[in-house]
Short mmCIF file of C-alpha atoms in Angstrom, two decimals:
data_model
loop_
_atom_site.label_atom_id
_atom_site.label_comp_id
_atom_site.label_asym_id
_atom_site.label_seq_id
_atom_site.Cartn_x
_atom_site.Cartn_y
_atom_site.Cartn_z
CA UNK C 101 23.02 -31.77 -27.28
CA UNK C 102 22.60 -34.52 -24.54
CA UNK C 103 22.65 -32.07 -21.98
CA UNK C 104 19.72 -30.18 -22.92
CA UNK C 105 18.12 -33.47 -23.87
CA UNK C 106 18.25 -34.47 -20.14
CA UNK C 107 17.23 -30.70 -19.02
CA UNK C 108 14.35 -31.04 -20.73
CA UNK C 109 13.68 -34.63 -20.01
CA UNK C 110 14.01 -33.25 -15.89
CA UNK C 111 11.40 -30.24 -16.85
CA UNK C 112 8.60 -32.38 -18.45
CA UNK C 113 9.14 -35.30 -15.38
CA UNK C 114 8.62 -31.87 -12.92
CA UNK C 115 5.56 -30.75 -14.48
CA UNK C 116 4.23 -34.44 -14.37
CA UNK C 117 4.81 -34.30 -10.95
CA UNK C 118 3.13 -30.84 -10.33
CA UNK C 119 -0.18 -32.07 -12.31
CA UNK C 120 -0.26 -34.86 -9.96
CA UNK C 121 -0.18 -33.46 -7.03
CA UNK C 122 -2.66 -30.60 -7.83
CA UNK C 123 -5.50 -33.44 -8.58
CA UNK C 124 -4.09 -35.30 -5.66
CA UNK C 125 -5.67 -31.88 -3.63
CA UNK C 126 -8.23 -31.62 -5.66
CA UNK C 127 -10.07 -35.46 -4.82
CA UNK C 128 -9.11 -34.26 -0.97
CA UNK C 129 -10.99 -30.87 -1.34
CA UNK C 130 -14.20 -32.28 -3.10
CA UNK C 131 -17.11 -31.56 -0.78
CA UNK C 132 -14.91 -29.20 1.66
CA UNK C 133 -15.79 -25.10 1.78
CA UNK C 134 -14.43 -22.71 -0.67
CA UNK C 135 -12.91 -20.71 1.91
CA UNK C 136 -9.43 -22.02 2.58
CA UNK C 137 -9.08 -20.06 5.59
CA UNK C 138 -10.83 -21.34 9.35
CA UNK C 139 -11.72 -18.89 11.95
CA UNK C 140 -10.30 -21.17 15.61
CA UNK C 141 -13.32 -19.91 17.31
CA UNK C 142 -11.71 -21.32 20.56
CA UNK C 143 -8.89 -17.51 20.45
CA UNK C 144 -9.95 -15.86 23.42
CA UNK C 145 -10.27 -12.86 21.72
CA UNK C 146 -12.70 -14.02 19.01
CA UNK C 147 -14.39 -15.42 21.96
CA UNK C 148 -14.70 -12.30 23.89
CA UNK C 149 -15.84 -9.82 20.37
CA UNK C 150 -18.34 -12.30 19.37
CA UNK C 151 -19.83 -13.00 22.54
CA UNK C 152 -20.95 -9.75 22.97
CA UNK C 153 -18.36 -7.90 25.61
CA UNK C 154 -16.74 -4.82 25.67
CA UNK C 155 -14.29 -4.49 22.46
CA UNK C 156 -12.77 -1.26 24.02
CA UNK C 157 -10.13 -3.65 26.17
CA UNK C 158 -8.72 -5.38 23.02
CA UNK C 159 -9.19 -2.73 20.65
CA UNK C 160 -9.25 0.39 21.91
CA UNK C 161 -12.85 1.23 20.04
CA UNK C 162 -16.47 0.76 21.06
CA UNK C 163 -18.92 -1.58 18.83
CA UNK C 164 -20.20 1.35 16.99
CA UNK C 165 -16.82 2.65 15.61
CA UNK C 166 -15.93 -0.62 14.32
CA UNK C 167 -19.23 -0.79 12.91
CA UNK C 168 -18.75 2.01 11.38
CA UNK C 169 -15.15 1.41 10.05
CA UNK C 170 -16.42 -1.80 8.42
CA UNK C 171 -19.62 0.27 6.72
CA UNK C 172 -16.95 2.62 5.43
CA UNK C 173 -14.49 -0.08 3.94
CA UNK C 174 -17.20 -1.53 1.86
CA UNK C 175 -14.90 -4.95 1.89
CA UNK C 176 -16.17 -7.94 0.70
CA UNK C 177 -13.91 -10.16 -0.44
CA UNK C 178 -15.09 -13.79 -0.99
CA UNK C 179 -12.00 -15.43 -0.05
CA UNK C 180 -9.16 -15.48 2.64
CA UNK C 181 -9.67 -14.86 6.44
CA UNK C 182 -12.78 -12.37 5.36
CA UNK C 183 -13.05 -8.01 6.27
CA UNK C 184 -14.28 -8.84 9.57
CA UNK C 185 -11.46 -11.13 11.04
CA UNK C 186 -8.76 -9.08 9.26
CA UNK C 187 -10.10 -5.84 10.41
CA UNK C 188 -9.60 -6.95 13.74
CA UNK C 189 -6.57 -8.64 13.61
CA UNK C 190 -5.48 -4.65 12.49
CA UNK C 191 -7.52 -3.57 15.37
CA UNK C 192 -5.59 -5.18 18.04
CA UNK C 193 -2.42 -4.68 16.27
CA UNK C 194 -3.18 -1.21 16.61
CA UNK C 195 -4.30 -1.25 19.78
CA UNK C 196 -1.54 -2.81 21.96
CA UNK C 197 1.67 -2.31 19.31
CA UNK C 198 2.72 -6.13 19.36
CA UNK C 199 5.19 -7.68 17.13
CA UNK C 200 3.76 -9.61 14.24
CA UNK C 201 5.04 -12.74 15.75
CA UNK C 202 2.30 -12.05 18.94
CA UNK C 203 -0.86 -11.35 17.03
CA UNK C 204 -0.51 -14.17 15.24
CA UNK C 205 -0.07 -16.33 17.95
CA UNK C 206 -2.96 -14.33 19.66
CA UNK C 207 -5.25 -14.92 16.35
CA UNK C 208 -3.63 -18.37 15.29
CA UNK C 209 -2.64 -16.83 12.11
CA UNK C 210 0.37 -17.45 10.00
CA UNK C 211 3.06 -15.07 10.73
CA UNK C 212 3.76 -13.60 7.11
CA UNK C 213 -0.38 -13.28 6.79
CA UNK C 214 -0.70 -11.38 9.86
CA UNK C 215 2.41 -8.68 8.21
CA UNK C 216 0.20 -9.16 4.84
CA UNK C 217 -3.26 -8.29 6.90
CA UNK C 218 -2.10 -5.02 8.91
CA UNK C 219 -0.72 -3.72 5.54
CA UNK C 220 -3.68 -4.38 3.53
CA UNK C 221 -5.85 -2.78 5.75
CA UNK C 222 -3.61 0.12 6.50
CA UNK C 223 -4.26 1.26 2.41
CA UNK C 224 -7.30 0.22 2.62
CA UNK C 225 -8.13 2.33 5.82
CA UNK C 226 -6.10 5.39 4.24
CA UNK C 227 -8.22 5.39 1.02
CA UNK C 228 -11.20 6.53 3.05
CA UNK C 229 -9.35 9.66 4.36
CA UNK C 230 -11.09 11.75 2.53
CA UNK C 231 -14.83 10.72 3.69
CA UNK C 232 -13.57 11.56 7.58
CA UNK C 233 -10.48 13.97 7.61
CA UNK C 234 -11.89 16.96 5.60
CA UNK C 235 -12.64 21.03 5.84
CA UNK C 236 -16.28 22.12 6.77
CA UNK C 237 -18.27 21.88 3.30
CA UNK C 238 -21.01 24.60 3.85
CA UNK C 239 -21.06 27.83 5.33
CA UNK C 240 -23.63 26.84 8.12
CA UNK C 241 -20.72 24.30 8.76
CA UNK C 242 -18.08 26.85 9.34
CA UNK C 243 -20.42 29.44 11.48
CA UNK C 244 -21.05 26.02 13.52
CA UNK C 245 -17.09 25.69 13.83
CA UNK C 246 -16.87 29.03 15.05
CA UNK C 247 -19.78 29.72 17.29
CA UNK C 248 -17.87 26.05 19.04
CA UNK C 249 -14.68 28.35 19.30
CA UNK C 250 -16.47 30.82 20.74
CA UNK C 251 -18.06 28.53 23.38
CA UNK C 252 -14.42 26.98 24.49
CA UNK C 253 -12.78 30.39 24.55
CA UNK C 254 -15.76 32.39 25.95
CA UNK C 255 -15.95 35.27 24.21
CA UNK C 256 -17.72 35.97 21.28
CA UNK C 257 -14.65 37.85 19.32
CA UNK C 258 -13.47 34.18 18.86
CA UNK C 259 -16.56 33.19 16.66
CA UNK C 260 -14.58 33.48 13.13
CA UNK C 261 -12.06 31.30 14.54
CA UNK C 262 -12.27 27.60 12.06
CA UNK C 263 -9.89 25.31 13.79
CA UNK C 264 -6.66 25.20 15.57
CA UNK C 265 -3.16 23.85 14.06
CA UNK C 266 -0.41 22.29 16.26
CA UNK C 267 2.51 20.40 15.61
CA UNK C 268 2.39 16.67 17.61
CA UNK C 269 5.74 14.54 17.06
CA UNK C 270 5.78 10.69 16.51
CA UNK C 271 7.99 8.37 18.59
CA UNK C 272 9.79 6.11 16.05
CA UNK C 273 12.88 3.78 15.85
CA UNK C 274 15.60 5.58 14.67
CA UNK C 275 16.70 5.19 11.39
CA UNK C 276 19.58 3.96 10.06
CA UNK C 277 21.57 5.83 7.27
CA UNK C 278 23.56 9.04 7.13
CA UNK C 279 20.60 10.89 7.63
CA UNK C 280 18.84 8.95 10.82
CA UNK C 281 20.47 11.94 12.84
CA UNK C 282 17.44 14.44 10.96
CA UNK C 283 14.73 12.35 13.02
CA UNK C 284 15.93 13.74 16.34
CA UNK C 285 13.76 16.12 17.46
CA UNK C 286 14.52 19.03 20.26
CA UNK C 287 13.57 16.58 22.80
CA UNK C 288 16.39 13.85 21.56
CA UNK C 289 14.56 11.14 20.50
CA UNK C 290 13.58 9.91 16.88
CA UNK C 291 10.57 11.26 15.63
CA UNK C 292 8.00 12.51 12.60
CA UNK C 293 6.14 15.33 12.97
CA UNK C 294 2.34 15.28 12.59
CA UNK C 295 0.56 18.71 11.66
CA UNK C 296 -3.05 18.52 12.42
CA UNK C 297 -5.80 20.92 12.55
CA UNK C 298 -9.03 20.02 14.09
CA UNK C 299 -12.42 22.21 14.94
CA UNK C 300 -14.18 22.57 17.85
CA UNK C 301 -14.72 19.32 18.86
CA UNK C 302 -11.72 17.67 18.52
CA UNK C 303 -12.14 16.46 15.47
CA UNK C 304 -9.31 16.92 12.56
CA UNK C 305 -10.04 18.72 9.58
CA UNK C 306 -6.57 18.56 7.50
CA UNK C 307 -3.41 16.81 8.33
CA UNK C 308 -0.08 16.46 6.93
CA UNK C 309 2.51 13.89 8.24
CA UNK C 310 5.92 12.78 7.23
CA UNK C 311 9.04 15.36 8.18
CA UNK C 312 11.64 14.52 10.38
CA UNK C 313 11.18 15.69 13.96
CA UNK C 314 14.28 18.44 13.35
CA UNK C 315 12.04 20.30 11.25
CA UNK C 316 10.53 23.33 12.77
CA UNK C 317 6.58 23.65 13.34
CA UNK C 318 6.77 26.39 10.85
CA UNK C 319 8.55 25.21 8.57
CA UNK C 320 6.22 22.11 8.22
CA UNK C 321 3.45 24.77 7.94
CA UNK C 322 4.75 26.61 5.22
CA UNK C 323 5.79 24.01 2.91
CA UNK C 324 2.37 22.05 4.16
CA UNK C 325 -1.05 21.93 1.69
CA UNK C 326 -3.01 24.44 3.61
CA UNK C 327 -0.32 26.80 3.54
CA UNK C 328 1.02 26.76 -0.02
CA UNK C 329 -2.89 26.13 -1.28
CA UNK C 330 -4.35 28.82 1.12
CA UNK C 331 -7.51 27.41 0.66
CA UNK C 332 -8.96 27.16 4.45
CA UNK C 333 -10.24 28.94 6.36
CA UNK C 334 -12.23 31.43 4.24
CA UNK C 335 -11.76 35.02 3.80
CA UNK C 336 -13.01 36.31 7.52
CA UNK C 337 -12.25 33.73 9.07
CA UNK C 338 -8.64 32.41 11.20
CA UNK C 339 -6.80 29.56 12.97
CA UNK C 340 -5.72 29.67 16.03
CA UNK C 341 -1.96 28.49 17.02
CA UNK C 342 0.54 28.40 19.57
CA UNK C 343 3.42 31.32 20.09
CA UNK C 344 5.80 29.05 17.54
CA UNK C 345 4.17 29.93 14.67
CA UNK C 346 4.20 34.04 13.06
CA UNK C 347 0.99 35.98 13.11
CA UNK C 348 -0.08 35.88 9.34
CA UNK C 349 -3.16 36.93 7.25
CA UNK C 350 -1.98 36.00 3.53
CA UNK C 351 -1.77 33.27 2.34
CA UNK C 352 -3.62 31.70 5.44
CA UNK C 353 -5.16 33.92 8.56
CA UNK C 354 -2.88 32.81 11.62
CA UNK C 355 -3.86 34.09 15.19
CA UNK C 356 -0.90 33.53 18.09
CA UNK C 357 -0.67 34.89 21.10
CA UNK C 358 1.38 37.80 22.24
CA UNK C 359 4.50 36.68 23.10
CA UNK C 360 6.13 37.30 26.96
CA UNK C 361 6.76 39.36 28.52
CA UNK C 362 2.54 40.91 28.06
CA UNK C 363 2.17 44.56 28.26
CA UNK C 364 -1.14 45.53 29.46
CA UNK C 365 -4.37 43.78 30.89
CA UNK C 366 -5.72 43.90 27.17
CA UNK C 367 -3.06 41.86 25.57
CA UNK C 368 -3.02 39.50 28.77
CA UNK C 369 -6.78 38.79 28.05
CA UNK C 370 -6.34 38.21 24.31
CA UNK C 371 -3.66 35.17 25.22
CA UNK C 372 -6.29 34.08 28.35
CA UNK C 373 -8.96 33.50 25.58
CA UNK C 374 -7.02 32.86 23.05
CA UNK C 375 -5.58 29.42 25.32
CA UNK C 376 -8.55 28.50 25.93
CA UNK C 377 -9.77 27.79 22.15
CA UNK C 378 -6.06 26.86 21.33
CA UNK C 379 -5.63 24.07 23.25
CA UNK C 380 -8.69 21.86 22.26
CA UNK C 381 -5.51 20.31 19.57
CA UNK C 382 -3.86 19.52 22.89
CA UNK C 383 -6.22 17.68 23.60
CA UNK C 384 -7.24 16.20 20.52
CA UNK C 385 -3.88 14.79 20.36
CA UNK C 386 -4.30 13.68 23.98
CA UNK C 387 -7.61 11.82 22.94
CA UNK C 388 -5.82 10.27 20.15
CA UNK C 389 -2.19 9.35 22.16
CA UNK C 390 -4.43 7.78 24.93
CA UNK C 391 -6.29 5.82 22.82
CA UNK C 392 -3.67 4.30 20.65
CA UNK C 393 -1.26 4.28 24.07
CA UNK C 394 0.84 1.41 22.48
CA UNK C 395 1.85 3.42 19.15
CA UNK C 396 1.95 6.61 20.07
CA UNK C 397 3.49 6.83 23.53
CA UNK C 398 6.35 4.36 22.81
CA UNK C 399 8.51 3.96 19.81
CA UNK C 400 6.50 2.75 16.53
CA UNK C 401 8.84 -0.40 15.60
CA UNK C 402 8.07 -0.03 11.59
CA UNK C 403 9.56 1.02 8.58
CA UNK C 404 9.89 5.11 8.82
CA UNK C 405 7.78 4.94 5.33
CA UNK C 406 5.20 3.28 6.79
CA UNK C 407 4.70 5.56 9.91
CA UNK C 408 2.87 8.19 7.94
CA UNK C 409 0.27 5.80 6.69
CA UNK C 410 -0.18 4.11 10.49
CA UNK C 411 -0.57 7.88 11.75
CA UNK C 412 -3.49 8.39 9.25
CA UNK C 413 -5.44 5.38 9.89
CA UNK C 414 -4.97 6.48 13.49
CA UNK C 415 -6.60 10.01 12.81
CA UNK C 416 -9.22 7.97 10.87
CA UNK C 417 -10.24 6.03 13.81
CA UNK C 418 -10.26 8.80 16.19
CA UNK C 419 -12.73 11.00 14.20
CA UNK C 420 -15.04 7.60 13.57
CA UNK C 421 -14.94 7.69 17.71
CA UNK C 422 -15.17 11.77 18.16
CA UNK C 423 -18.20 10.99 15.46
CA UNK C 424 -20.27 8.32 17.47
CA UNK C 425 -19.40 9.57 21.13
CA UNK C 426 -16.46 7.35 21.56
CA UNK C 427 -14.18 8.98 24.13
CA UNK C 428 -11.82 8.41 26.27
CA UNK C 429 -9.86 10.45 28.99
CA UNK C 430 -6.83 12.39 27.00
CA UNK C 431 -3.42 13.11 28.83
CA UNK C 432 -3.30 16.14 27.22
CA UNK C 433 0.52 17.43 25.93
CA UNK C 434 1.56 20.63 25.97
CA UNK C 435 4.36 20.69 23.28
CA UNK C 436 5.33 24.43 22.66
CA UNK C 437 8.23 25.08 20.16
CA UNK C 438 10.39 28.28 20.50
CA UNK C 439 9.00 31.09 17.81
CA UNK C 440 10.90 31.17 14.85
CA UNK C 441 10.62 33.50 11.96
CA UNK C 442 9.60 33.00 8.45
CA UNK C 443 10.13 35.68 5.56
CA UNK C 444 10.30 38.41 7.83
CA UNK C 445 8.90 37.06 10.26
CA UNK C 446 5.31 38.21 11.58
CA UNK C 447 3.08 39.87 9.13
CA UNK C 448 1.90 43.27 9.16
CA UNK C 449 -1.69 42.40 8.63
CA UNK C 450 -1.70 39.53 10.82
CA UNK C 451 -0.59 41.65 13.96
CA UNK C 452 -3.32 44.29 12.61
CA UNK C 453 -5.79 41.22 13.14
CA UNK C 454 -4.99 40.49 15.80
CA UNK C 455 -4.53 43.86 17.47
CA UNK C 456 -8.53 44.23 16.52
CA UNK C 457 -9.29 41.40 18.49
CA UNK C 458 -7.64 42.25 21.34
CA UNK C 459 -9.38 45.28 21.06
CA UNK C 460 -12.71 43.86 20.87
CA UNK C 461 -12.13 40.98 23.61
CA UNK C 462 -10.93 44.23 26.06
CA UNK C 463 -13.95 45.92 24.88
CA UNK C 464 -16.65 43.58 25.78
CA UNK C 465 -14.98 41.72 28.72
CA UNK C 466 -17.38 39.32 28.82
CA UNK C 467 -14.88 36.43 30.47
CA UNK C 468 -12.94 37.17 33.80
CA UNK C 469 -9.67 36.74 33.84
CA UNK C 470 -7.20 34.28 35.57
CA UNK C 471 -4.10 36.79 37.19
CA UNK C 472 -2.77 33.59 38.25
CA UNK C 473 -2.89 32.09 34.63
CA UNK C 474 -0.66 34.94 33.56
CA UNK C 475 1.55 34.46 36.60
CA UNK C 476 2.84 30.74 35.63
CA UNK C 477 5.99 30.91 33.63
#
């Protein structure tokens, strides 16, 4: 009975204690701001993005993307560090893939607010997905889609084509557990696999991120949205992809190449044009690697569930630059995965498809061909 006298007699002097020092801070913050949080306007960073120079050095995007990313956050909170200030502390976080511990001393943040920040925005940058990562809407869309395919492979038998799909694997710390061995891709080193397909001007029009860099590029495509959906493209129209994934018609059109050795001048044009639209998702993954240098071309230090959502705010940011003109010169990656075979392998209809094209690109021969294209093993 005593001792709970005196527990309670220690809770009620605690309390006391608390209630005096919360009006202690509140006579010291009479008269001061409601914003708890100051802006050191003296960071040289701050000092460089307010005064009006180039933001491409710290952040990796021109004044009109991150215009535009702020427009499309809609943020405005009316406390902490404010959208502008935190968006850029995630900015430069993406931009040169420092530790925590560095972009807050950069900023002059607290450590655990800068971890707090570059998560915050990540979900808040990923909720917007679907306003810049989407399929063509209209039909005058998709003919614009395919007259651009057209264009890049020169020849008009490519005009039905609505986007190309590639596999693009993410460097990542390996992963501990009895399954960290599954992230170890063909190449030997840790990675998830991004699936992207983008249209004619780089931009990407679906994505789907997450496997383990073991998995196959068509495996990832059959157990992916757009495959098990079979939504895009519409009927008459195809995607274009790389030798590693079967010829298909149902449940999505898929146009490869013919595989090597090439029997005939015919088929060797097909694959000539057929490269040529193909490999604008080389370089769409170029654009975005070289941009983002820091995350994608070294190891991404985070938690392996977090790498998906850092991968989509990436793809955000490079369609907000393909949007407003923002580019920058790719390194473009050519990543080609051995063919592997899926339910049989290559369908029936597909190689009927594709056959008809072939036909029609040896028919009209509007494009010359490269011998020494065909040549290089």
């Amino acid at each position: 009975m005593e001792l709970e006298m005196v527990r309670h007699h220690q809770r009620q002097a605690a309390r006391r204690r608390r209630r005096l020092i919360c009006r202690h801070l509140c006579r010291q913050r009479r008269g001061m701001a409601r914003h708890y949080c100051a802006i050191n306007a003296t960071v040289p960073v701050l000092q460089r993005y307010y005064g009006g120079e180039d933001t491409r050095p710290d952040f990796r995007l021109g004044r009109e993307a991150m215009q535009q990313l702020m427009v499309a956050l809609k943020t405005d909170r009316q406390h902490g560090w404010g959208p502008t200030l935190e968006t850029l502390v995630f900015l430069f976080w993406l931009a040169t893939g420092s530790a925590y511990r560095v972009v807050s001393r950069v900023f002059c943040m607290p450590l655990s607010t800068v971890q707090r920040v570059v998560h915050r925005m990540v979900d808040e940058v990923v909720a917007v997905l679907p306003q810049f990562v989407h399929f063509p809407r209209t039909q005058e869309e998709i003919q614009v889609v395919g007259d651009g395919f057209a264009d890049l492979a020169h020849h008009q038998a490519f005009g039905k084509a609505a986007g190309a799909v590639d596999g693009c694997h993410i460097r990542i710390k390996c992963p501990g557990g009895p399954d960290g061995h599954d992230y170890n891709n063909r190449k030997l080193f840790p990675s998830v696999v991004l699936q992207a397909v983008c249209d004619h001007q780089g931009r990407f029009i679906d994505i789907f991120v997450g496997y383990p860099g073991s998995v196959h590029d068509a495996r990832i495509l059959k157990n992916s949205p757009i495959y098990t959906r079979g939504t895009y493209p519409p009927p008459g129209y195809f995607l274009l992809a790389d030798g590693g994934y079967p010829c298909l018609q149902e449940p999505l059109a898929l146009i490869t190449p013919y595989k090597r050795p090439v029997r005939g001048m015919a088929d060797q044009r097909f694959n000539y044009h057929h490269s040529r639209g193909r490999t604008i998702i080389e370089r769409a993954f170029g654009m975005m690697k070289t941009r983002f240098r820091c995350i994608f071309l070294e190891a991404l230090e985070v938690h392996v569930l977090f790498v998906p959502k850092v991968v989509m705010a990436c793809v955000i940011l490079h369609n907000i630059c393909v949007g407003v003109g923002d580019e920058l010169e790719e390194a473009v990656e050519e990543d080609t995965q051995p063919p592997v075979e899926l339910d049989g392998g290559e369908s029936r209809s597909g190689a009927a498809w594709r056959a008809a094209l072939t036909n029609e690109v040896s028919a009209l021969q509007e494009a010359p061909v490269d011998h020494d294209y065909f040549s290089q093993s």
